[in-house]
């Protein structure tokens, strides 16, 4: 046993003591101050206010960002309305598609710079920004560029019409990718946009504004205004907005729903999650454990669809727990710019405080906490990957969204038991099932109340595939054909036979 432990220790040490492989900060140009992108130009905010954006891994200030007030929002919405009426809705769909395609190409060309900025601004590992966020953002633009001139074929028998001006509000966990998810389908369907990124992570959206400017998109078609929740609220409450697309917390989603009740504004809301990842005893356990690690620990658990609740069939529980703990020890936590890093910085001090609050709550509730022994940097916001066992189904750590690298583990015996436990949450965004049996996958996927269910994999995304939730995880779908419909009026039937 002693020998086995020594071997294991050596393995962990060698994984963690890899020579640093940092990406260069010089690959990115970040201005010391950013204004609002309105009507095709960068303009000083009428509010005259700016706030700092920091690098959560070093706590250093990266830039100053304009803080848009209600007058700035009004200016942006007016620009979007004029662009909609005079240019965008009249433009042949094929031409619209070309602009979207051009934006996609330019994201690809600037991929390295965008990845570096995403990591500096948000704290996620460069591997993640480089291999996932930026390519997925480009892919969304490519995908929706293709749909622009094929809308009648997407909705046979209908005469699809754009809605007008879309107000879009996005969170800090996938800043560029969320901007792409929102902007690409709006443009493809002929709508114009006012987008507000999250206050902690505005930089890649502003870089996207530069790309949009360089792509010569007609002024006002996309406006990007930065600011806090108050800016978001002003956008939601603006009378001339036709559609709200929001991704963020369930609490703010409820505020938005109340604010637009009784208006003509359409909405899609992608909110919180508390996904169940389920391992059956016939699953390939090593792959399943890797999938669980990918589902909650990579990207610091800053994913609304993170597999934060693990359910393991009782007969393989001990085995799975051992494998998980061993794998946890090999995870590298630290400098997000290092290409070896698995877990980067928590996005903000407030978020780290929230996670730490839940670590205390979990222990007070009687759960057993296990943390990796990895050293974490003294500066910046970091959290060790954490597992809770002996967790009650009703406990707060298994019911509430923590949004950090924290996994609860429970056991189950039968399919029905795990379906009931997995569904026993206010959320319903995603779930994962690990088993060798197709019949089990079909049984669970039809009974789990979750918008996305991954089988023998986790956190896989594709622009052709719809994404969205049940229950308090929101409504409406983004991605795929489904992602076009919320930006269209589909009430009118087609007056002639296109075929
Ligand atoms: P998170 O908890 O992930 O930070 P939030 O829901 O607080 O999520 O924030 C997501 C986005 O919503 C951010 O861009 C934020 O500025 C914006 N926001 C916050 N409060 C409001 C509000 N009352 N109305 C509209 N947008 C808001």
Short mmCIF file of C-alpha atoms and ligand atoms in Angstrom, two decimals:
data_model
loop_
_atom_site.label_atom_id
_atom_site.label_comp_id
_atom_site.label_asym_id
_atom_site.label_seq_id
_atom_site.Cartn_x
_atom_site.Cartn_y
_atom_site.Cartn_z
CA UNK A 1 0.00 0.00 0.00
CA UNK A 2 2.80 2.36 0.98
CA UNK A 3 4.43 1.72 -2.38
CA UNK A 4 1.18 2.40 -4.21
CA UNK A 5 0.73 5.71 -2.38
CA UNK A 6 4.30 6.73 -3.13
CA UNK A 7 3.81 5.97 -6.80
CA UNK A 8 0.63 8.00 -6.77
CA UNK A 9 2.33 10.91 -5.02
CA UNK A 10 5.14 10.89 -7.58
CA UNK A 11 2.54 10.94 -10.36
CA UNK A 12 0.72 13.92 -8.81
CA UNK A 13 3.94 15.81 -8.17
CA UNK A 14 5.15 15.30 -11.69
CA UNK A 15 1.81 16.47 -13.10
CA UNK A 16 1.86 19.59 -10.97
CA UNK A 17 5.52 20.35 -11.42
CA UNK A 18 5.39 20.67 -15.17
CA UNK A 19 7.55 23.54 -16.37
CA UNK A 20 5.39 26.63 -16.90
CA UNK A 21 4.08 27.03 -20.44
CA UNK A 22 2.57 30.51 -20.39
CA UNK A 23 0.81 32.06 -23.34
CA UNK A 24 2.13 35.55 -24.09
CA UNK A 25 0.17 38.59 -22.96
CA UNK A 26 1.71 40.42 -25.89
CA UNK A 27 -0.61 38.55 -28.22
CA UNK A 28 -3.35 40.97 -27.17
CA UNK A 29 -3.81 44.71 -27.30
CA UNK A 30 -6.01 46.05 -24.54
CA UNK A 31 -6.73 49.79 -24.51
CA UNK A 32 -6.56 51.61 -21.20
CA UNK A 33 -10.16 52.79 -21.69
CA UNK A 34 -13.16 51.61 -23.72
CA UNK A 35 -16.15 53.69 -24.80
CA UNK A 36 -19.57 52.53 -25.93
CA UNK A 37 -20.07 51.10 -29.41
CA UNK A 38 -23.13 52.90 -30.74
CA UNK A 39 -24.17 53.48 -34.33
CA UNK A 40 -20.93 52.04 -35.69
CA UNK A 41 -18.65 54.30 -33.61
CA UNK A 42 -16.97 54.20 -30.22
CA UNK A 43 -18.43 57.10 -28.24
CA UNK A 44 -17.93 58.46 -24.75
CA UNK A 45 -20.83 57.62 -22.46
CA UNK A 46 -23.33 60.41 -21.73
CA UNK A 47 -23.00 59.28 -18.11
CA UNK A 48 -19.28 60.25 -18.29
CA UNK A 49 -18.67 57.35 -15.93
CA UNK A 50 -16.25 54.43 -16.23
CA UNK A 51 -15.46 51.45 -14.01
CA UNK A 52 -12.38 49.26 -13.73
CA UNK A 53 -12.10 45.75 -15.14
CA UNK A 54 -9.58 43.56 -13.36
CA UNK A 55 -7.72 40.35 -14.06
CA UNK A 56 -9.09 37.97 -11.40
CA UNK A 57 -5.88 35.91 -11.42
CA UNK A 58 -3.67 38.86 -10.44
CA UNK A 59 -6.16 41.49 -9.19
CA UNK A 60 -4.49 43.98 -11.58
CA UNK A 61 -6.59 46.51 -13.46
CA UNK A 62 -6.77 45.73 -17.16
CA UNK A 63 -8.82 48.62 -18.47
CA UNK A 64 -11.58 51.13 -17.79
CA UNK A 65 -15.02 50.42 -19.18
CA UNK A 66 -17.81 52.90 -19.90
CA UNK A 67 -20.80 52.73 -17.57
CA UNK A 68 -23.86 53.37 -19.74
CA UNK A 69 -26.85 55.10 -18.15
CA UNK A 70 -30.47 55.20 -19.34
CA UNK A 71 -29.71 58.02 -21.81
CA UNK A 72 -26.90 55.94 -23.34
CA UNK A 73 -29.23 52.97 -23.61
CA UNK A 74 -31.81 55.16 -25.31
CA UNK A 75 -29.23 56.37 -27.82
CA UNK A 76 -28.21 52.80 -28.63
CA UNK A 77 -31.80 51.59 -29.00
CA UNK A 78 -32.58 54.56 -31.31
CA UNK A 79 -29.55 53.71 -33.45
CA UNK A 80 -30.68 50.08 -33.64
CA UNK A 81 -34.22 51.13 -34.60
CA UNK A 82 -33.05 53.43 -37.39
CA UNK A 83 -30.68 50.73 -38.69
CA UNK A 84 -33.53 48.21 -38.62
CA UNK A 85 -36.01 50.43 -40.47
CA UNK A 86 -33.67 51.96 -43.00
CA UNK A 87 -31.13 49.25 -43.72
CA UNK A 88 -31.16 45.83 -42.16
CA UNK A 89 -34.70 44.62 -42.70
CA UNK A 90 -34.58 45.83 -46.32
CA UNK A 91 -31.27 44.22 -47.14
CA UNK A 92 -31.48 41.02 -49.23
CA UNK A 93 -30.99 38.08 -46.89
CA UNK A 94 -28.07 36.82 -48.95
CA UNK A 95 -26.21 40.09 -48.28
CA UNK A 96 -26.92 39.86 -44.55
CA UNK A 97 -25.45 36.38 -44.59
CA UNK A 98 -22.23 37.69 -46.13
CA UNK A 99 -21.71 40.13 -43.26
CA UNK A 100 -22.25 37.39 -40.69
CA UNK A 101 -19.82 35.14 -42.54
CA UNK A 102 -17.25 37.95 -42.59
CA UNK A 103 -17.54 38.39 -38.81
CA UNK A 104 -17.00 34.63 -38.36
CA UNK A 105 -13.85 34.74 -40.50
CA UNK A 106 -12.49 37.73 -38.61
CA UNK A 107 -13.04 36.01 -35.25
CA UNK A 108 -10.99 33.12 -36.61
CA UNK A 109 -8.25 35.45 -37.79
CA UNK A 110 -8.07 37.13 -34.39
CA UNK A 111 -8.57 33.92 -32.42
CA UNK A 112 -5.31 34.11 -30.52
CA UNK A 113 -5.82 37.67 -29.36
CA UNK A 114 -9.43 36.99 -28.38
CA UNK A 115 -8.42 33.90 -26.36
CA UNK A 116 -5.74 35.80 -24.48
CA UNK A 117 -8.12 38.64 -23.64
CA UNK A 118 -10.84 36.21 -22.56
CA UNK A 119 -8.43 34.54 -20.18
CA UNK A 120 -6.91 37.74 -18.80
CA UNK A 121 -10.33 39.29 -18.24
CA UNK A 122 -12.29 36.30 -16.97
CA UNK A 123 -9.73 33.98 -15.36
CA UNK A 124 -10.53 30.85 -17.36
CA UNK A 125 -7.62 28.65 -18.50
CA UNK A 126 -6.15 29.68 -21.84
CA UNK A 127 -6.69 26.10 -23.04
CA UNK A 128 -10.41 26.59 -22.54
CA UNK A 129 -10.60 30.01 -24.24
CA UNK A 130 -8.40 28.87 -27.10
CA UNK A 131 -9.93 25.45 -27.73
CA UNK A 132 -13.54 26.07 -26.81
CA UNK A 133 -14.81 29.63 -26.34
CA UNK A 134 -13.34 31.32 -29.38
CA UNK A 135 -13.83 28.50 -31.94
CA UNK A 136 -17.39 27.95 -30.73
CA UNK A 137 -18.11 31.68 -31.06
CA UNK A 138 -16.80 31.66 -34.66
CA UNK A 139 -18.80 28.50 -35.41
CA UNK A 140 -22.02 30.16 -34.30
CA UNK A 141 -21.50 33.00 -36.75
CA UNK A 142 -20.65 30.53 -39.53
CA UNK A 143 -23.69 28.42 -38.78
CA UNK A 144 -26.19 31.30 -38.68
CA UNK A 145 -24.61 32.96 -41.72
CA UNK A 146 -25.81 29.90 -43.61
CA UNK A 147 -29.40 30.28 -42.40
CA UNK A 148 -29.82 33.97 -43.31
CA UNK A 149 -31.17 33.35 -46.83
CA UNK A 150 -32.93 30.08 -46.05
CA UNK A 151 -35.44 31.13 -43.40
CA UNK A 152 -38.54 30.20 -45.44
CA UNK A 153 -37.11 26.70 -45.74
CA UNK A 154 -36.48 26.55 -42.01
CA UNK A 155 -40.17 27.25 -41.39
CA UNK A 156 -42.13 25.73 -44.29
CA UNK A 157 -45.53 27.23 -44.94
CA UNK A 158 -44.64 30.35 -42.96
CA UNK A 159 -43.55 33.80 -43.96
CA UNK A 160 -40.96 34.59 -41.28
CA UNK A 161 -40.53 38.23 -40.31
CA UNK A 162 -37.96 39.78 -37.99
CA UNK A 163 -39.16 41.25 -34.70
CA UNK A 164 -37.20 44.51 -34.76
CA UNK A 165 -34.70 45.52 -32.06
CA UNK A 166 -33.32 42.85 -29.73
CA UNK A 167 -31.96 43.81 -26.28
CA UNK A 168 -29.47 41.19 -25.18
CA UNK A 169 -27.85 40.75 -21.78
CA UNK A 170 -25.12 38.22 -21.14
CA UNK A 171 -23.17 36.86 -18.14
CA UNK A 172 -19.46 36.61 -17.32
CA UNK A 173 -18.79 32.90 -17.75
CA UNK A 174 -18.58 32.68 -21.58
CA UNK A 175 -18.33 36.34 -22.60
CA UNK A 176 -17.47 36.06 -26.31
CA UNK A 177 -19.35 32.85 -26.89
CA UNK A 178 -22.53 34.24 -25.28
CA UNK A 179 -22.23 37.36 -27.43
CA UNK A 180 -22.03 35.10 -30.50
CA UNK A 181 -25.00 33.00 -29.35
CA UNK A 182 -27.05 36.17 -29.08
CA UNK A 183 -25.85 38.29 -32.02
CA UNK A 184 -25.50 35.66 -34.78
CA UNK A 185 -29.15 34.44 -34.87
CA UNK A 186 -30.46 38.02 -34.50
CA UNK A 187 -28.55 39.17 -37.55
CA UNK A 188 -29.47 36.10 -39.57
CA UNK A 189 -33.16 36.72 -38.90
CA UNK A 190 -32.96 40.42 -39.81
CA UNK A 191 -33.11 41.97 -36.34
CA UNK A 192 -30.82 44.68 -35.01
CA UNK A 193 -29.12 44.45 -31.64
CA UNK A 194 -28.20 46.27 -28.46
CA UNK A 195 -25.99 43.94 -26.41
CA UNK A 196 -24.81 44.43 -22.84
CA UNK A 197 -21.96 42.23 -21.64
CA UNK A 198 -21.41 41.48 -17.95
CA UNK A 199 -19.56 44.18 -16.02
CA UNK A 200 -16.69 41.84 -15.03
CA UNK A 201 -15.98 40.66 -18.56
CA UNK A 202 -16.71 43.29 -21.20
CA UNK A 203 -13.42 43.17 -23.08
CA UNK A 204 -14.01 40.46 -25.70
CA UNK A 205 -17.44 41.92 -26.50
CA UNK A 206 -15.69 45.26 -27.11
CA UNK A 207 -13.13 43.49 -29.29
CA UNK A 208 -16.06 41.98 -31.16
CA UNK A 209 -17.36 45.53 -31.61
CA UNK A 210 -14.02 46.40 -33.24
CA UNK A 211 -14.39 43.38 -35.52
CA UNK A 212 -17.95 44.40 -36.41
CA UNK A 213 -16.71 47.89 -37.22
CA UNK A 214 -13.91 46.48 -39.36
CA UNK A 215 -16.37 44.14 -41.09
CA UNK A 216 -18.25 47.27 -42.23
CA UNK A 217 -21.56 46.14 -40.80
CA UNK A 218 -23.98 49.04 -41.42
CA UNK A 219 -23.91 51.46 -38.44
CA UNK A 220 -26.44 50.73 -35.70
CA UNK A 221 -27.09 47.11 -36.68
CA UNK A 222 -25.09 45.96 -33.65
CA UNK A 223 -24.56 48.27 -30.67
CA UNK A 224 -22.52 47.14 -27.67
CA UNK A 225 -23.04 49.05 -24.47
CA UNK A 226 -21.25 48.25 -21.24
CA UNK A 227 -22.40 48.77 -17.69
CA UNK A 228 -23.79 47.11 -14.58
CA UNK A 229 -27.18 45.60 -13.74
CA UNK A 230 -28.71 49.11 -13.88
CA UNK A 231 -27.72 49.35 -17.56
CA UNK A 232 -29.29 45.94 -18.17
CA UNK A 233 -32.48 47.04 -16.41
CA UNK A 234 -32.65 50.22 -18.53
CA UNK A 235 -32.37 48.07 -21.65
CA UNK A 236 -35.09 45.67 -20.49
CA UNK A 237 -37.41 48.57 -19.64
CA UNK A 238 -36.84 50.54 -22.83
CA UNK A 239 -40.16 50.94 -24.62
CA UNK A 240 -38.76 50.39 -28.12
CA UNK A 241 -37.27 46.94 -27.55
CA UNK A 242 -39.09 44.06 -29.26
CA UNK A 243 -37.21 41.14 -27.79
CA UNK A 244 -35.12 40.42 -24.72
CA UNK A 245 -32.57 37.63 -24.75
CA UNK A 246 -31.03 37.08 -21.34
CA UNK A 247 -28.53 34.62 -19.94
CA UNK A 248 -27.72 34.91 -16.25
CA UNK A 249 -29.01 34.15 -12.80
CA UNK A 250 -32.51 32.89 -12.07
CA UNK A 251 -33.04 35.86 -9.71
CA UNK A 252 -32.40 38.43 -12.42
CA UNK A 253 -34.39 36.30 -14.89
CA UNK A 254 -37.40 36.63 -12.59
CA UNK A 255 -36.91 40.41 -12.32
CA UNK A 256 -36.84 40.61 -16.13
CA UNK A 257 -39.96 38.49 -16.45
CA UNK A 258 -41.81 40.79 -14.07
CA UNK A 259 -40.52 43.88 -15.90
CA UNK A 260 -41.78 42.75 -19.30
CA UNK A 261 -45.09 41.28 -18.12
CA UNK A 262 -47.96 42.95 -19.96
CA UNK A 263 -45.73 44.33 -22.72
CA UNK A 264 -45.34 43.03 -26.27
CA UNK A 265 -41.70 42.17 -25.69
CA UNK A 266 -40.79 38.60 -26.48
CA UNK A 267 -38.18 36.94 -24.30
CA UNK A 268 -35.85 34.00 -24.02
CA UNK A 269 -34.25 33.36 -20.65
CA UNK A 270 -31.35 30.99 -20.04
CA UNK A 271 -30.91 30.83 -16.29
CA UNK A 272 -29.27 28.75 -13.59
CA UNK A 273 -28.73 25.02 -13.33
CA UNK A 274 -27.91 22.21 -10.92
CA UNK A 275 -27.24 19.35 -13.28
CA UNK A 276 -27.17 15.70 -12.28
CA UNK A 277 -24.42 13.54 -13.70
CA UNK A 278 -25.42 9.89 -13.27
CA UNK A 279 -23.01 6.93 -13.27
CA UNK A 280 -24.49 3.42 -13.57
CA UNK A 281 -22.50 0.38 -12.51
CA UNK A 282 -22.13 -0.82 -16.12
CA UNK A 283 -20.51 2.46 -17.24
CA UNK A 284 -16.89 2.66 -18.40
CA UNK A 285 -15.78 4.11 -15.06
CA UNK A 286 -12.54 5.79 -16.10
CA UNK A 287 -14.26 7.66 -18.90
CA UNK A 288 -17.16 8.52 -16.61
CA UNK A 289 -14.82 9.94 -13.96
CA UNK A 290 -13.06 12.00 -16.61
CA UNK A 291 -16.45 13.24 -17.81
CA UNK A 292 -17.39 14.24 -14.27
CA UNK A 293 -14.10 16.12 -13.86
CA UNK A 294 -14.68 17.89 -17.18
CA UNK A 295 -18.27 18.59 -16.22
CA UNK A 296 -17.60 20.47 -13.00
CA UNK A 297 -13.92 21.22 -12.39
CA UNK A 298 -12.56 22.44 -15.69
CA UNK A 299 -13.60 26.04 -16.14
CA UNK A 300 -13.90 26.45 -12.34
CA UNK A 301 -17.50 25.20 -12.36
CA UNK A 302 -18.45 28.52 -13.98
CA UNK A 303 -20.90 26.83 -16.31
CA UNK A 304 -24.67 27.00 -15.89
CA UNK A 305 -24.92 23.42 -17.17
CA UNK A 306 -22.05 22.19 -14.92
CA UNK A 307 -22.57 18.64 -13.64
CA UNK A 308 -22.53 19.73 -10.02
CA UNK A 309 -24.48 16.79 -8.56
CA UNK A 310 -23.01 13.35 -9.06
CA UNK A 311 -25.20 10.27 -8.55
CA UNK A 312 -23.30 6.98 -8.45
CA UNK A 313 -24.90 3.53 -8.39
CA UNK A 314 -24.21 2.06 -4.98
CA UNK A 315 -22.26 -1.00 -6.15
CA UNK A 316 -19.52 1.11 -7.78
CA UNK A 317 -19.57 4.06 -5.37
CA UNK A 318 -16.33 3.26 -3.55
CA UNK A 319 -14.48 2.63 -6.78
CA UNK A 320 -15.73 5.86 -8.37
CA UNK A 321 -14.95 7.92 -5.28
CA UNK A 322 -11.37 6.58 -5.16
CA UNK A 323 -10.84 7.34 -8.84
CA UNK A 324 -12.31 10.82 -8.46
CA UNK A 325 -10.13 11.69 -5.50
CA UNK A 326 -7.03 10.41 -7.29
CA UNK A 327 -7.85 12.43 -10.39
CA UNK A 328 -8.63 15.51 -8.29
CA UNK A 329 -5.08 15.38 -6.94
CA UNK A 330 -3.63 15.66 -10.43
CA UNK A 331 -5.58 18.80 -11.39
CA UNK A 332 -3.44 21.88 -11.79
CA UNK A 333 -4.91 25.03 -10.26
CA UNK A 334 -3.26 28.37 -10.97
CA UNK A 335 -2.15 30.81 -13.64
CA UNK A 336 -4.91 30.76 -16.29
CA UNK A 337 -2.40 31.87 -18.92
CA UNK A 338 -0.39 28.65 -18.41
CA UNK A 339 -1.32 26.05 -21.02
CA UNK A 340 -1.04 23.29 -18.41
CA UNK A 341 -3.60 24.81 -16.07
CA UNK A 342 -6.83 22.87 -15.56
CA UNK A 343 -8.58 25.21 -13.14
CA UNK A 344 -8.00 28.94 -13.46
CA UNK A 345 -9.18 31.87 -11.37
CA UNK A 346 -12.65 32.32 -9.94
CA UNK A 347 -14.15 35.19 -11.91
CA UNK A 348 -14.48 37.71 -9.07
CA UNK A 349 -13.99 38.19 -5.36
CA UNK A 350 -17.78 38.18 -4.85
CA UNK A 351 -18.05 34.83 -6.60
CA UNK A 352 -15.20 33.38 -4.51
CA UNK A 353 -17.00 34.60 -1.38
CA UNK A 354 -20.19 32.88 -2.55
CA UNK A 355 -18.34 29.61 -3.13
CA UNK A 356 -16.62 29.82 0.26
CA UNK A 357 -20.00 30.50 1.88
CA UNK A 358 -21.33 27.26 0.38
CA UNK A 359 -18.26 25.31 1.54
CA UNK A 360 -19.16 26.37 5.09
CA UNK A 361 -22.85 25.64 4.62
CA UNK A 362 -22.04 22.15 3.33
CA UNK A 363 -20.00 21.33 6.41
CA UNK A 364 -22.61 22.80 8.73
CA UNK A 365 -25.22 20.63 7.01
CA UNK A 366 -23.19 17.56 7.97
CA UNK A 367 -21.66 16.70 4.61
CA UNK A 368 -18.06 15.52 4.47
CA UNK A 369 -15.74 17.83 2.53
CA UNK A 370 -12.71 16.63 0.58
CA UNK A 371 -10.41 19.10 -1.14
CA UNK A 372 -7.43 18.52 -3.36
CA UNK A 373 -4.12 19.23 -1.60
CA UNK A 374 -2.93 21.43 -4.47
CA UNK A 375 -1.24 24.74 -3.62
CA UNK A 376 -3.17 27.75 -4.82
CA UNK A 377 -1.63 31.15 -5.63
CA UNK A 378 -1.57 33.71 -2.79
CA UNK A 379 -2.83 36.50 -5.02
CA UNK A 380 -5.96 36.42 -7.15
CA UNK A 381 -9.17 34.48 -6.59
CA UNK A 382 -8.67 30.72 -6.50
CA UNK A 383 -10.49 27.75 -5.06
CA UNK A 384 -9.34 24.15 -4.61
CA UNK A 385 -11.51 21.56 -6.37
CA UNK A 386 -13.88 20.23 -3.73
CA UNK A 387 -16.02 17.12 -3.28
CA UNK A 388 -18.82 16.69 -0.74
CA UNK A 389 -19.94 13.20 0.27
CA UNK A 390 -22.61 12.17 2.77
CA UNK A 391 -24.91 14.77 1.22
CA UNK A 392 -28.64 14.93 1.98
CA UNK A 393 -30.94 15.41 -1.01
CA UNK A 394 -32.59 18.37 0.72
CA UNK A 395 -29.30 20.09 1.63
CA UNK A 396 -28.61 23.53 0.24
CA UNK A 397 -25.37 22.39 -1.40
CA UNK A 398 -27.30 19.85 -3.46
CA UNK A 399 -30.22 22.16 -4.26
CA UNK A 400 -28.68 25.58 -4.88
CA UNK A 401 -26.41 26.67 -7.68
CA UNK A 402 -22.87 27.28 -6.32
CA UNK A 403 -21.16 28.14 -9.62
CA UNK A 404 -17.76 26.94 -8.49
CA UNK A 405 -15.54 23.81 -8.57
CA UNK A 406 -17.70 22.03 -6.00
CA UNK A 407 -19.25 18.59 -6.54
CA UNK A 408 -21.80 16.83 -4.33
CA UNK A 409 -21.93 13.03 -4.49
CA UNK A 410 -24.85 10.79 -3.63
CA UNK A 411 -25.66 7.17 -4.31
CA UNK A 412 -28.67 5.38 -5.76
CA UNK A 413 -29.86 1.82 -6.39
CA UNK A 414 -32.49 1.90 -9.14
CA UNK A 415 -33.32 3.88 -12.28
CA UNK A 416 -36.52 5.23 -10.75
CA UNK A 417 -34.72 6.37 -7.63
CA UNK A 418 -32.08 8.31 -9.52
CA UNK A 419 -34.63 9.86 -11.90
CA UNK A 420 -36.58 11.12 -8.92
CA UNK A 421 -33.47 12.46 -7.20
CA UNK A 422 -32.09 14.06 -10.36
CA UNK A 423 -35.41 15.80 -11.06
CA UNK A 424 -35.76 16.96 -7.48
CA UNK A 425 -34.43 20.49 -7.99
CA UNK A 426 -35.99 23.76 -9.12
CA UNK A 427 -33.69 23.73 -12.14
CA UNK A 428 -33.68 21.71 -15.36
CA UNK A 429 -30.95 22.82 -17.71
CA UNK A 430 -28.85 19.73 -18.33
CA UNK A 431 -27.92 16.23 -17.15
CA UNK A 432 -25.46 13.45 -17.94
CA UNK A 433 -25.91 9.67 -18.06
CA UNK A 434 -23.05 7.16 -18.06
CA UNK A 435 -23.98 3.58 -18.94
CA UNK A 436 -23.19 0.84 -21.39
CA UNK A 437 -26.88 0.27 -22.17
CA UNK A 438 -28.74 2.19 -24.85
CA UNK A 439 -32.08 1.21 -23.32
CA UNK A 440 -31.09 2.88 -20.05
CA UNK A 441 -30.06 6.01 -21.90
CA UNK A 442 -33.45 6.15 -23.67
CA UNK A 443 -35.32 5.53 -20.43
CA UNK A 444 -33.51 8.33 -18.63
CA UNK A 445 -33.45 10.87 -21.41
CA UNK A 446 -37.22 10.70 -21.71
CA UNK A 447 -37.75 11.08 -17.96
CA UNK A 448 -35.10 13.57 -16.89
CA UNK A 449 -36.58 17.06 -16.84
CA UNK A 450 -33.58 18.77 -18.39
CA UNK A 451 -33.16 20.66 -21.65
CA UNK A 452 -29.96 18.83 -22.62
CA UNK A 453 -29.05 15.28 -21.62
CA UNK A 454 -25.58 14.08 -22.55
CA UNK A 455 -24.96 10.34 -22.75
CA UNK A 456 -21.46 9.01 -22.07
CA UNK A 457 -20.06 12.50 -22.53
CA UNK A 458 -20.53 15.91 -20.97
CA UNK A 459 -20.45 19.62 -21.87
CA UNK A 460 -20.46 19.09 -25.60
CA UNK A 461 -21.67 22.02 -27.67
CA UNK A 462 -22.42 22.48 -31.31
CA UNK A 463 -24.08 25.42 -33.07
CA UNK A 464 -26.51 23.06 -34.79
CA UNK A 465 -27.81 21.78 -31.50
CA UNK A 466 -30.42 23.64 -29.41
CA UNK A 467 -29.67 24.54 -25.79
CA UNK A 468 -32.03 25.73 -23.05
CA UNK A 469 -33.86 24.79 -19.90
CA UNK A 470 -36.94 23.54 -18.11
CA UNK A 471 -38.45 24.94 -14.91
CA UNK A 472 -36.38 27.69 -13.23
CA UNK A 473 -33.61 27.23 -15.78
CA UNK A 474 -35.63 29.42 -18.13
CA UNK A 475 -37.35 29.07 -21.47
CA UNK A 476 -36.61 29.36 -25.17
CA UNK A 477 -33.78 27.67 -27.03
CA UNK A 478 -30.52 28.96 -28.43
CA UNK A 479 -28.58 27.20 -31.15
CA UNK A 480 -29.74 25.19 -34.12
CA UNK A 481 -32.92 25.74 -36.03
CA UNK A 482 -34.70 26.26 -32.70
CA UNK A 483 -32.51 29.31 -32.04
CA UNK A 484 -33.97 31.15 -35.05
CA UNK A 485 -37.62 30.98 -34.00
CA UNK A 486 -37.42 33.30 -30.96
CA UNK A 487 -36.19 36.11 -33.25
CA UNK A 488 -39.02 35.73 -35.74
CA UNK A 489 -42.67 36.43 -36.07
CA UNK A 490 -44.05 33.18 -37.48
CA UNK A 491 -47.74 34.11 -37.38
CA UNK A 492 -48.07 34.78 -41.09
CA UNK A 493 -48.65 31.88 -43.45
CA UNK A 494 -46.83 31.86 -46.73
CA UNK A 495 -49.09 33.21 -49.49
CA UNK A 496 -47.53 31.22 -52.31
CA UNK A 497 -45.97 27.83 -52.79
CA UNK A 498 -42.20 28.14 -52.57
CA UNK A 499 -41.55 24.63 -53.65
P1 LIG B 1 -24.43 36.25 -12.45
O1 LIG B 1 -24.95 35.81 -11.14
O2 LIG B 1 -24.05 35.16 -13.38
O3 LIG B 1 -23.47 37.40 -12.39
P2 LIG B 1 -26.51 38.06 -13.13
O4 LIG B 1 -27.87 37.59 -13.47
O5 LIG B 1 -26.32 38.85 -11.90
O6 LIG B 1 -25.67 36.75 -13.22
O7 LIG B 1 -25.90 38.90 -14.35
C1 LIG B 1 -26.03 38.53 -15.68
C2 LIG B 1 -26.18 39.78 -16.52
O8 LIG B 1 -27.37 40.46 -16.13
C3 LIG B 1 -25.06 40.79 -16.34
O9 LIG B 1 -24.78 41.38 -17.59
C4 LIG B 1 -25.66 41.79 -15.38
O10 LIG B 1 -25.09 43.09 -15.47
C5 LIG B 1 -27.10 41.82 -15.83
N1 LIG B 1 -28.07 42.27 -14.83
C6 LIG B 1 -27.96 42.26 -13.48
N2 LIG B 1 -29.08 42.74 -12.91
C7 LIG B 1 -29.94 43.06 -13.91
C8 LIG B 1 -31.27 43.58 -13.97
N3 LIG B 1 -31.95 43.87 -12.88
N4 LIG B 1 -31.83 43.75 -15.19
C9 LIG B 1 -31.17 43.43 -16.31
N5 LIG B 1 -29.92 42.95 -16.32
C10 LIG B 1 -29.29 42.76 -15.15
#
